[in-house]
Amino acid sequence: MASNNGKPLPDLTDQTFQTDCINNHAIYRSKHMNTPNLTVEQSLITYAQNRCQDISSKPQLTGEDSGNYLSLGQNTYWVGLPGNVKQIAPCSNAVPAWYNEISKYNYSKPGYSSATGHFTQLVWKDSLQVGCARCGGNGGTYYETYIVCVYKPQGNIIGVNFATEVMPLKTSG
């Protein structure tokens, strides 16, 4: 990832982006038994905007958060295109990328793994609210997009039974 000299990239969160995010979350959550749709929470959007700006000002994607929202789950996404390609990624790039970690999830031994953390947070049954934000622009070497979604209540809680939170796929027919 490019260094942005410690300056946050501009917030690019708009209604089209929000609709894209909630629709993509609904598509993937609906594949799993007894997993309700998420509702959008404005305070979570505001918090995600602050997280996006904070993350975009650092040289690496960092999930550290010393703020008041330590009890939230978080998924982050980054893409950088060559500097002359001024294109911002939609949420429909981020959510499927997170969901694709399902291929590494072992339903016969459910539990937390850093290789599946985005996926399990995305489909965590008891996470009921979401707020997503996007920031981006010329970060130096790359034209960058950062997407941050925060979830309430938090998923991926070690000690919680993943088998009751990461539901199996629905069977067809």
Short mmCIF file of N, CA and C in Angstrom, two decimals:
data_model
loop_
_atom_site.label_atom_id
_atom_site.label_comp_id
_atom_site.label_asym_id
_atom_site.label_seq_id
_atom_site.Cartn_x
_atom_site.Cartn_y
_atom_site.Cartn_z
N MET A 1 0.83 -1.17 0.00
CA MET A 1 0.00 0.00 0.00
C MET A 1 0.87 1.24 0.00
N ALA A 2 0.34 2.24 -0.59
CA ALA A 2 1.10 3.47 -0.74
C ALA A 2 1.06 4.28 0.54
N SER A 3 2.11 5.02 0.76
CA SER A 3 2.12 5.96 1.86
C SER A 3 1.40 7.22 1.41
N ASN A 4 0.52 7.69 2.23
CA ASN A 4 -0.23 8.90 1.91
C ASN A 4 0.27 10.07 2.74
N ASN A 5 1.51 9.98 3.19
CA ASN A 5 2.14 11.05 3.98
C ASN A 5 1.31 11.42 5.21
N GLY A 6 0.60 10.45 5.76
CA GLY A 6 -0.16 10.70 6.98
C GLY A 6 -1.43 11.50 6.79
N LYS A 7 -1.80 11.79 5.56
CA LYS A 7 -3.02 12.56 5.31
C LYS A 7 -4.15 11.61 4.91
N PRO A 8 -5.32 11.77 5.53
CA PRO A 8 -6.44 10.90 5.16
C PRO A 8 -6.94 11.21 3.75
N LEU A 9 -7.41 10.19 3.07
CA LEU A 9 -8.00 10.39 1.75
C LEU A 9 -9.43 10.88 1.91
N PRO A 10 -9.95 11.57 0.90
CA PRO A 10 -11.30 12.13 1.01
C PRO A 10 -12.38 11.07 1.20
N ASP A 11 -13.39 11.44 1.98
CA ASP A 11 -14.55 10.58 2.19
C ASP A 11 -15.37 10.54 0.91
N LEU A 12 -15.70 9.34 0.45
CA LEU A 12 -16.48 9.15 -0.78
C LEU A 12 -17.74 8.34 -0.50
N THR A 13 -18.25 8.46 0.70
CA THR A 13 -19.44 7.74 1.10
C THR A 13 -20.66 8.52 0.62
N ASP A 14 -21.51 7.86 -0.16
CA ASP A 14 -22.74 8.50 -0.62
C ASP A 14 -23.87 7.47 -0.59
N GLN A 15 -25.07 7.88 -0.95
CA GLN A 15 -26.22 6.98 -0.86
C GLN A 15 -26.10 5.78 -1.81
N THR A 16 -25.55 5.99 -3.00
CA THR A 16 -25.37 4.87 -3.94
C THR A 16 -24.44 3.83 -3.34
N PHE A 17 -23.38 4.27 -2.71
CA PHE A 17 -22.44 3.36 -2.04
C PHE A 17 -23.16 2.61 -0.91
N GLN A 18 -23.95 3.33 -0.09
CA GLN A 18 -24.66 2.70 1.02
C GLN A 18 -25.63 1.63 0.52
N THR A 19 -26.35 1.94 -0.54
CA THR A 19 -27.30 0.98 -1.11
C THR A 19 -26.56 -0.25 -1.62
N ASP A 20 -25.45 -0.03 -2.30
CA ASP A 20 -24.62 -1.13 -2.80
C ASP A 20 -24.16 -2.02 -1.64
N CYS A 21 -23.73 -1.41 -0.55
CA CYS A 21 -23.25 -2.18 0.60
C CYS A 21 -24.35 -3.02 1.24
N ILE A 22 -25.49 -2.40 1.52
CA ILE A 22 -26.55 -3.15 2.21
C ILE A 22 -27.10 -4.23 1.30
N ASN A 23 -27.21 -3.96 0.00
CA ASN A 23 -27.69 -4.98 -0.93
C ASN A 23 -26.73 -6.15 -1.02
N ASN A 24 -25.43 -5.90 -1.07
CA ASN A 24 -24.46 -6.98 -1.14
C ASN A 24 -24.42 -7.77 0.16
N HIS A 25 -24.51 -7.11 1.29
CA HIS A 25 -24.59 -7.85 2.56
C HIS A 25 -25.81 -8.77 2.55
N ALA A 26 -26.94 -8.26 2.08
CA ALA A 26 -28.18 -9.06 2.06
C ALA A 26 -28.03 -10.28 1.16
N ILE A 27 -27.39 -10.11 0.01
CA ILE A 27 -27.19 -11.24 -0.92
C ILE A 27 -26.45 -12.38 -0.22
N TYR A 28 -25.36 -12.05 0.45
CA TYR A 28 -24.52 -13.10 1.02
C TYR A 28 -25.07 -13.64 2.33
N ARG A 29 -25.66 -12.79 3.15
CA ARG A 29 -26.25 -13.29 4.40
C ARG A 29 -27.44 -14.19 4.11
N SER A 30 -28.18 -13.90 3.04
CA SER A 30 -29.38 -14.69 2.73
C SER A 30 -29.04 -16.11 2.29
N LYS A 31 -27.81 -16.39 1.99
CA LYS A 31 -27.39 -17.74 1.61
C LYS A 31 -27.32 -18.68 2.81
N HIS A 32 -27.35 -18.09 4.03
CA HIS A 32 -27.14 -18.87 5.25
C HIS A 32 -28.44 -18.98 6.04
N MET A 33 -28.67 -20.17 6.59
CA MET A 33 -29.89 -20.44 7.36
C MET A 33 -30.00 -19.48 8.54
N ASN A 34 -31.22 -18.99 8.75
CA ASN A 34 -31.56 -18.20 9.95
C ASN A 34 -30.65 -16.98 10.17
N THR A 35 -30.15 -16.39 9.10
CA THR A 35 -29.29 -15.21 9.23
C THR A 35 -30.05 -14.00 8.72
N PRO A 36 -30.44 -13.11 9.63
CA PRO A 36 -31.28 -11.98 9.23
C PRO A 36 -30.51 -10.92 8.44
N ASN A 37 -31.26 -10.12 7.70
CA ASN A 37 -30.65 -8.97 7.04
C ASN A 37 -30.17 -7.97 8.08
N LEU A 38 -29.22 -7.17 7.69
CA LEU A 38 -28.71 -6.11 8.54
C LEU A 38 -29.53 -4.84 8.32
N THR A 39 -29.56 -3.99 9.31
CA THR A 39 -30.10 -2.65 9.14
C THR A 39 -28.95 -1.65 9.21
N VAL A 40 -29.11 -0.56 8.49
CA VAL A 40 -28.09 0.48 8.47
C VAL A 40 -28.31 1.39 9.66
N GLU A 41 -27.23 1.70 10.35
CA GLU A 41 -27.27 2.58 11.52
C GLU A 41 -26.39 3.79 11.23
N GLN A 42 -26.96 4.98 11.26
CA GLN A 42 -26.22 6.21 10.91
C GLN A 42 -24.98 6.42 11.78
N SER A 43 -25.08 6.15 13.07
CA SER A 43 -23.91 6.36 13.94
C SER A 43 -22.76 5.43 13.54
N LEU A 44 -23.10 4.25 13.02
CA LEU A 44 -22.06 3.32 12.57
C LEU A 44 -21.44 3.82 11.26
N ILE A 45 -22.23 4.45 10.39
CA ILE A 45 -21.68 5.04 9.17
C ILE A 45 -20.68 6.13 9.53
N THR A 46 -21.07 6.98 10.45
CA THR A 46 -20.17 8.07 10.88
C THR A 46 -18.89 7.49 11.46
N TYR A 47 -19.03 6.48 12.28
CA TYR A 47 -17.84 5.86 12.86
C TYR A 47 -16.98 5.22 11.77
N ALA A 48 -17.62 4.53 10.81
CA ALA A 48 -16.86 3.92 9.70
C ALA A 48 -16.14 4.98 8.88
N GLN A 49 -16.76 6.14 8.69
CA GLN A 49 -16.10 7.23 7.97
C GLN A 49 -14.83 7.67 8.70
N ASN A 50 -14.92 7.79 10.01
CA ASN A 50 -13.74 8.16 10.79
C ASN A 50 -12.67 7.09 10.72
N ARG A 51 -13.08 5.82 10.79
CA ARG A 51 -12.12 4.71 10.70
C ARG A 51 -11.46 4.70 9.32
N CYS A 52 -12.25 4.92 8.26
CA CYS A 52 -11.72 4.92 6.90
C CYS A 52 -10.65 6.00 6.75
N GLN A 53 -10.95 7.18 7.24
CA GLN A 53 -9.99 8.27 7.15
C GLN A 53 -8.72 7.95 7.95
N ASP A 54 -8.91 7.39 9.13
CA ASP A 54 -7.76 7.02 9.96
C ASP A 54 -6.91 5.96 9.27
N ILE A 55 -7.55 4.93 8.78
CA ILE A 55 -6.82 3.83 8.12
C ILE A 55 -6.12 4.32 6.86
N SER A 56 -6.78 5.20 6.10
CA SER A 56 -6.17 5.68 4.85
C SER A 56 -4.97 6.57 5.08
N SER A 57 -4.79 7.05 6.29
CA SER A 57 -3.64 7.91 6.59
C SER A 57 -2.42 7.13 7.03
N LYS A 58 -2.55 5.81 7.13
CA LYS A 58 -1.44 4.96 7.58
C LYS A 58 -0.88 4.16 6.41
N PRO A 59 0.37 3.71 6.53
CA PRO A 59 0.97 2.99 5.41
C PRO A 59 0.46 1.56 5.23
N GLN A 60 -0.22 0.98 6.20
CA GLN A 60 -0.74 -0.38 6.10
C GLN A 60 -2.17 -0.38 6.59
N LEU A 61 -2.96 -1.38 6.17
CA LEU A 61 -4.31 -1.53 6.72
C LEU A 61 -4.16 -1.96 8.17
N THR A 62 -4.58 -1.12 9.07
CA THR A 62 -4.50 -1.49 10.48
C THR A 62 -5.89 -1.48 11.07
N GLY A 63 -6.16 -2.49 11.87
CA GLY A 63 -7.47 -2.60 12.49
C GLY A 63 -7.49 -2.10 13.91
N GLU A 64 -6.40 -1.58 14.39
CA GLU A 64 -6.33 -1.11 15.77
C GLU A 64 -7.31 0.02 15.99
N ASP A 65 -7.96 -0.01 17.12
CA ASP A 65 -8.93 1.02 17.44
C ASP A 65 -8.91 1.24 18.94
N SER A 66 -8.55 2.43 19.33
CA SER A 66 -8.53 2.74 20.76
C SER A 66 -9.69 3.64 21.13
N GLY A 67 -10.68 3.75 20.24
CA GLY A 67 -11.82 4.63 20.49
C GLY A 67 -12.87 3.98 21.36
N ASN A 68 -14.05 4.56 21.31
CA ASN A 68 -15.15 4.12 22.14
C ASN A 68 -15.90 2.93 21.57
N TYR A 69 -15.54 2.49 20.39
CA TYR A 69 -16.32 1.46 19.71
C TYR A 69 -15.57 0.13 19.63
N LEU A 70 -14.84 -0.21 20.67
CA LEU A 70 -14.10 -1.45 20.67
C LEU A 70 -15.01 -2.67 20.59
N SER A 71 -16.28 -2.51 20.88
CA SER A 71 -17.21 -3.65 20.85
C SER A 71 -17.84 -3.85 19.48
N LEU A 72 -17.33 -3.20 18.46
CA LEU A 72 -17.84 -3.37 17.10
C LEU A 72 -16.96 -4.33 16.32
N GLY A 73 -17.59 -5.06 15.41
CA GLY A 73 -16.83 -5.84 14.45
C GLY A 73 -16.43 -4.93 13.30
N GLN A 74 -15.41 -5.31 12.56
CA GLN A 74 -14.95 -4.47 11.46
C GLN A 74 -14.38 -5.30 10.33
N ASN A 75 -14.76 -4.97 9.11
CA ASN A 75 -14.13 -5.52 7.91
C ASN A 75 -13.55 -4.36 7.12
N THR A 76 -12.34 -4.56 6.60
CA THR A 76 -11.69 -3.52 5.80
C THR A 76 -11.28 -4.11 4.45
N TYR A 77 -11.24 -3.23 3.47
CA TYR A 77 -10.90 -3.62 2.10
C TYR A 77 -10.06 -2.49 1.50
N TRP A 78 -9.07 -2.87 0.73
CA TRP A 78 -8.22 -1.90 0.05
C TRP A 78 -7.93 -2.38 -1.36
N VAL A 79 -7.95 -1.47 -2.30
CA VAL A 79 -7.48 -1.75 -3.64
C VAL A 79 -6.76 -0.51 -4.14
N GLY A 80 -5.65 -0.75 -4.83
CA GLY A 80 -4.89 0.34 -5.42
C GLY A 80 -4.67 0.08 -6.90
N LEU A 81 -5.01 1.04 -7.70
CA LEU A 81 -4.82 0.96 -9.14
C LEU A 81 -3.68 1.88 -9.53
N PRO A 82 -3.06 1.67 -10.68
CA PRO A 82 -2.02 2.60 -11.10
C PRO A 82 -2.53 4.03 -11.03
N GLY A 83 -1.67 4.95 -10.67
CA GLY A 83 -2.06 6.34 -10.42
C GLY A 83 -2.82 7.02 -11.54
N ASN A 84 -2.62 6.56 -12.77
CA ASN A 84 -3.32 7.20 -13.90
C ASN A 84 -4.72 6.62 -14.11
N VAL A 85 -5.08 5.56 -13.37
CA VAL A 85 -6.41 4.96 -13.45
C VAL A 85 -7.22 5.48 -12.27
N LYS A 86 -7.95 6.54 -12.50
CA LYS A 86 -8.68 7.20 -11.41
C LYS A 86 -10.07 6.60 -11.28
N GLN A 87 -10.11 5.43 -10.62
CA GLN A 87 -11.35 4.69 -10.47
C GLN A 87 -11.50 4.27 -9.01
N ILE A 88 -12.68 4.51 -8.44
CA ILE A 88 -12.97 4.16 -7.06
C ILE A 88 -13.80 2.87 -7.06
N ALA A 89 -13.42 1.94 -6.22
CA ALA A 89 -14.10 0.64 -6.16
C ALA A 89 -15.45 0.76 -5.45
N PRO A 90 -16.44 0.00 -5.92
CA PRO A 90 -17.74 -0.04 -5.23
C PRO A 90 -17.71 -1.07 -4.10
N CYS A 91 -18.73 -1.03 -3.28
CA CYS A 91 -18.86 -2.01 -2.20
C CYS A 91 -19.03 -3.42 -2.76
N SER A 92 -19.55 -3.52 -3.97
CA SER A 92 -19.73 -4.83 -4.60
C SER A 92 -18.40 -5.49 -4.96
N ASN A 93 -17.29 -4.81 -4.75
CA ASN A 93 -15.97 -5.46 -4.83
C ASN A 93 -15.57 -6.01 -3.46
N ALA A 94 -15.86 -5.26 -2.41
CA ALA A 94 -15.40 -5.62 -1.07
C ALA A 94 -16.17 -6.81 -0.49
N VAL A 95 -17.50 -6.75 -0.51
CA VAL A 95 -18.30 -7.78 0.17
C VAL A 95 -18.05 -9.17 -0.41
N PRO A 96 -18.04 -9.35 -1.74
CA PRO A 96 -17.72 -10.69 -2.26
C PRO A 96 -16.31 -11.14 -1.89
N ALA A 97 -15.36 -10.22 -1.83
CA ALA A 97 -14.00 -10.59 -1.44
C ALA A 97 -13.98 -11.13 -0.01
N TRP A 98 -14.72 -10.48 0.88
CA TRP A 98 -14.81 -10.97 2.25
C TRP A 98 -15.51 -12.33 2.28
N TYR A 99 -16.59 -12.44 1.53
CA TYR A 99 -17.36 -13.68 1.54
C TYR A 99 -16.58 -14.86 0.98
N ASN A 100 -15.72 -14.61 0.03
CA ASN A 100 -14.95 -15.70 -0.60
C ASN A 100 -14.08 -16.47 0.38
N GLU A 101 -13.87 -15.94 1.57
CA GLU A 101 -13.13 -16.68 2.60
C GLU A 101 -13.90 -17.91 3.07
N ILE A 102 -15.16 -18.04 2.67
CA ILE A 102 -15.95 -19.22 3.02
C ILE A 102 -15.24 -20.50 2.58
N SER A 103 -14.48 -20.41 1.49
CA SER A 103 -13.78 -21.61 0.98
C SER A 103 -12.76 -22.16 1.98
N LYS A 104 -12.37 -21.34 2.96
CA LYS A 104 -11.39 -21.77 3.96
C LYS A 104 -12.04 -22.10 5.31
N TYR A 105 -13.35 -21.87 5.41
CA TYR A 105 -14.04 -22.09 6.69
C TYR A 105 -14.42 -23.56 6.84
N ASN A 106 -14.13 -24.12 7.99
CA ASN A 106 -14.39 -25.54 8.26
C ASN A 106 -15.61 -25.65 9.17
N TYR A 107 -16.76 -25.94 8.57
CA TYR A 107 -17.99 -26.07 9.36
C TYR A 107 -17.94 -27.25 10.32
N SER A 108 -17.12 -28.25 10.06
CA SER A 108 -17.03 -29.38 10.99
C SER A 108 -16.15 -29.06 12.19
N LYS A 109 -15.39 -27.97 12.11
CA LYS A 109 -14.59 -27.49 13.25
C LYS A 109 -14.74 -25.97 13.32
N PRO A 110 -15.95 -25.49 13.66
CA PRO A 110 -16.19 -24.05 13.64
C PRO A 110 -15.36 -23.32 14.68
N GLY A 111 -14.89 -22.15 14.30
CA GLY A 111 -14.11 -21.33 15.21
C GLY A 111 -13.44 -20.19 14.47
N TYR A 112 -12.76 -19.36 15.22
CA TYR A 112 -12.11 -18.20 14.64
C TYR A 112 -10.81 -18.59 13.92
N SER A 113 -10.59 -17.98 12.79
CA SER A 113 -9.33 -18.09 12.06
C SER A 113 -9.11 -16.76 11.36
N SER A 114 -7.89 -16.27 11.35
CA SER A 114 -7.61 -15.02 10.64
C SER A 114 -7.84 -15.18 9.14
N ALA A 115 -7.82 -16.40 8.64
CA ALA A 115 -8.06 -16.64 7.21
C ALA A 115 -9.54 -16.54 6.84
N THR A 116 -10.42 -16.55 7.84
CA THR A 116 -11.86 -16.51 7.57
C THR A 116 -12.58 -15.41 8.36
N GLY A 117 -11.84 -14.54 8.99
CA GLY A 117 -12.43 -13.52 9.86
C GLY A 117 -13.38 -12.55 9.16
N HIS A 118 -13.07 -12.17 7.92
CA HIS A 118 -13.98 -11.27 7.19
C HIS A 118 -15.30 -11.99 6.91
N PHE A 119 -15.19 -13.22 6.44
CA PHE A 119 -16.38 -14.01 6.13
C PHE A 119 -17.25 -14.20 7.36
N THR A 120 -16.65 -14.66 8.46
CA THR A 120 -17.47 -14.96 9.64
C THR A 120 -18.12 -13.70 10.20
N GLN A 121 -17.44 -12.55 10.14
CA GLN A 121 -18.08 -11.31 10.58
C GLN A 121 -19.24 -10.95 9.66
N LEU A 122 -19.05 -11.11 8.38
CA LEU A 122 -20.08 -10.78 7.39
C LEU A 122 -21.38 -11.55 7.65
N VAL A 123 -21.28 -12.83 7.99
CA VAL A 123 -22.48 -13.66 8.15
C VAL A 123 -22.82 -13.94 9.62
N TRP A 124 -22.14 -13.30 10.55
CA TRP A 124 -22.39 -13.52 11.98
C TRP A 124 -23.86 -13.24 12.28
N LYS A 125 -24.58 -14.25 12.71
CA LYS A 125 -26.04 -14.18 12.85
C LYS A 125 -26.49 -13.06 13.77
N ASP A 126 -25.82 -12.87 14.88
CA ASP A 126 -26.26 -11.87 15.86
C ASP A 126 -25.77 -10.46 15.58
N SER A 127 -24.96 -10.25 14.55
CA SER A 127 -24.64 -8.89 14.12
C SER A 127 -25.85 -8.41 13.32
N LEU A 128 -26.50 -7.35 13.80
CA LEU A 128 -27.77 -6.93 13.22
C LEU A 128 -27.73 -5.55 12.56
N GLN A 129 -26.70 -4.77 12.87
CA GLN A 129 -26.58 -3.43 12.32
C GLN A 129 -25.23 -3.27 11.64
N VAL A 130 -25.20 -2.40 10.63
CA VAL A 130 -23.97 -2.16 9.90
C VAL A 130 -23.88 -0.69 9.52
N GLY A 131 -22.68 -0.23 9.38
CA GLY A 131 -22.40 1.09 8.82
C GLY A 131 -21.15 0.97 8.00
N CYS A 132 -21.19 1.44 6.76
CA CYS A 132 -20.05 1.32 5.86
C CYS A 132 -19.63 2.69 5.35
N ALA A 133 -18.37 2.81 5.04
CA ALA A 133 -17.83 4.06 4.50
C ALA A 133 -16.75 3.74 3.48
N ARG A 134 -16.51 4.73 2.62
CA ARG A 134 -15.48 4.59 1.58
C ARG A 134 -14.73 5.91 1.49
N CYS A 135 -13.43 5.78 1.38
CA CYS A 135 -12.60 6.95 1.11
C CYS A 135 -11.58 6.56 0.06
N GLY A 136 -11.07 7.54 -0.62
CA GLY A 136 -10.11 7.19 -1.66
C GLY A 136 -9.64 8.38 -2.44
N GLY A 137 -8.75 8.07 -3.35
CA GLY A 137 -8.15 9.09 -4.20
C GLY A 137 -6.70 8.77 -4.45
N ASN A 138 -5.97 9.77 -4.85
CA ASN A 138 -4.55 9.59 -5.16
C ASN A 138 -3.75 9.48 -3.87
N GLY A 139 -3.25 8.29 -3.60
CA GLY A 139 -2.48 8.05 -2.39
C GLY A 139 -0.98 8.11 -2.62
N GLY A 140 -0.56 8.51 -3.79
CA GLY A 140 0.87 8.56 -4.09
C GLY A 140 1.15 7.64 -5.26
N THR A 141 1.58 6.44 -4.97
CA THR A 141 1.87 5.46 -6.02
C THR A 141 0.60 4.94 -6.67
N TYR A 142 -0.47 4.82 -5.90
CA TYR A 142 -1.71 4.23 -6.38
C TYR A 142 -2.88 5.20 -6.25
N TYR A 143 -3.90 4.96 -7.06
CA TYR A 143 -5.20 5.58 -6.86
C TYR A 143 -5.97 4.58 -6.01
N GLU A 144 -6.23 4.92 -4.76
CA GLU A 144 -6.65 3.96 -3.75
C GLU A 144 -8.13 4.07 -3.38
N THR A 145 -8.69 2.94 -3.00
CA THR A 145 -10.02 2.89 -2.38
C THR A 145 -9.89 2.09 -1.09
N TYR A 146 -10.43 2.66 -0.02
CA TYR A 146 -10.55 1.98 1.26
C TYR A 146 -12.04 1.85 1.56
N ILE A 147 -12.45 0.68 1.97
CA ILE A 147 -13.83 0.45 2.39
C ILE A 147 -13.79 -0.14 3.79
N VAL A 148 -14.57 0.44 4.68
CA VAL A 148 -14.67 -0.04 6.06
C VAL A 148 -16.14 -0.25 6.38
N CYS A 149 -16.46 -1.44 6.87
CA CYS A 149 -17.80 -1.72 7.40
C CYS A 149 -17.64 -2.12 8.86
N VAL A 150 -18.48 -1.54 9.70
CA VAL A 150 -18.48 -1.90 11.12
C VAL A 150 -19.83 -2.51 11.47
N TYR A 151 -19.80 -3.46 12.37
CA TYR A 151 -20.96 -4.29 12.69
C TYR A 151 -21.26 -4.24 14.19
N LYS A 152 -22.57 -4.24 14.49
CA LYS A 152 -23.00 -4.22 15.88
C LYS A 152 -24.16 -5.18 16.02
N PRO A 153 -24.12 -6.02 17.03
CA PRO A 153 -23.00 -6.36 17.89
C PRO A 153 -21.86 -7.03 17.10
N GLN A 154 -20.72 -6.98 17.70
CA GLN A 154 -19.50 -7.54 17.11
C GLN A 154 -19.62 -9.04 16.90
N GLY A 155 -19.03 -9.52 15.81
CA GLY A 155 -18.90 -10.96 15.58
C GLY A 155 -17.50 -11.42 15.89
N ASN A 156 -17.21 -12.67 15.56
CA ASN A 156 -15.88 -13.25 15.75
C ASN A 156 -15.41 -13.18 17.20
N ILE A 157 -16.29 -13.47 18.10
CA ILE A 157 -15.94 -13.40 19.51
C ILE A 157 -15.42 -14.76 19.95
N ILE A 158 -14.15 -14.78 20.30
CA ILE A 158 -13.54 -16.03 20.77
C ILE A 158 -14.22 -16.43 22.07
N GLY A 159 -14.60 -17.68 22.17
CA GLY A 159 -15.33 -18.16 23.34
C GLY A 159 -16.83 -18.30 23.07
N VAL A 160 -17.29 -17.67 21.99
CA VAL A 160 -18.70 -17.82 21.57
C VAL A 160 -18.75 -19.00 20.61
N ASN A 161 -19.82 -19.74 20.66
CA ASN A 161 -19.97 -20.91 19.81
C ASN A 161 -20.19 -20.48 18.36
N PHE A 162 -19.18 -20.63 17.53
CA PHE A 162 -19.28 -20.25 16.13
C PHE A 162 -20.35 -21.05 15.40
N ALA A 163 -20.62 -22.27 15.86
CA ALA A 163 -21.62 -23.11 15.20
C ALA A 163 -23.02 -22.51 15.30
N THR A 164 -23.27 -21.68 16.31
CA THR A 164 -24.59 -21.05 16.44
C THR A 164 -24.61 -19.66 15.81
N GLU A 165 -23.48 -19.16 15.36
CA GLU A 165 -23.39 -17.81 14.79
C GLU A 165 -23.06 -17.80 13.30
N VAL A 166 -22.27 -18.75 12.85
CA VAL A 166 -21.91 -18.86 11.43
C VAL A 166 -22.71 -20.03 10.89
N MET A 167 -23.88 -19.69 10.39
CA MET A 167 -24.84 -20.70 10.01
C MET A 167 -24.45 -21.36 8.69
N PRO A 168 -24.84 -22.63 8.54
CA PRO A 168 -24.55 -23.33 7.27
C PRO A 168 -25.35 -22.74 6.12
N LEU A 169 -24.91 -23.07 4.94
CA LEU A 169 -25.62 -22.65 3.74
C LEU A 169 -26.99 -23.30 3.68
N LYS A 170 -27.95 -22.56 3.13
CA LYS A 170 -29.26 -23.14 2.91
C LYS A 170 -29.15 -24.22 1.85
N THR A 171 -29.95 -25.23 1.99
CA THR A 171 -29.99 -26.26 0.96
C THR A 171 -31.04 -25.89 -0.05
N SER A 172 -30.78 -26.17 -1.30
CA SER A 172 -31.76 -25.83 -2.34
C SER A 172 -32.81 -26.91 -2.45
N GLY A 173 -34.01 -26.47 -2.85
CA GLY A 173 -35.09 -27.33 -3.20
C GLY A 173 -35.66 -28.15 -2.16
#
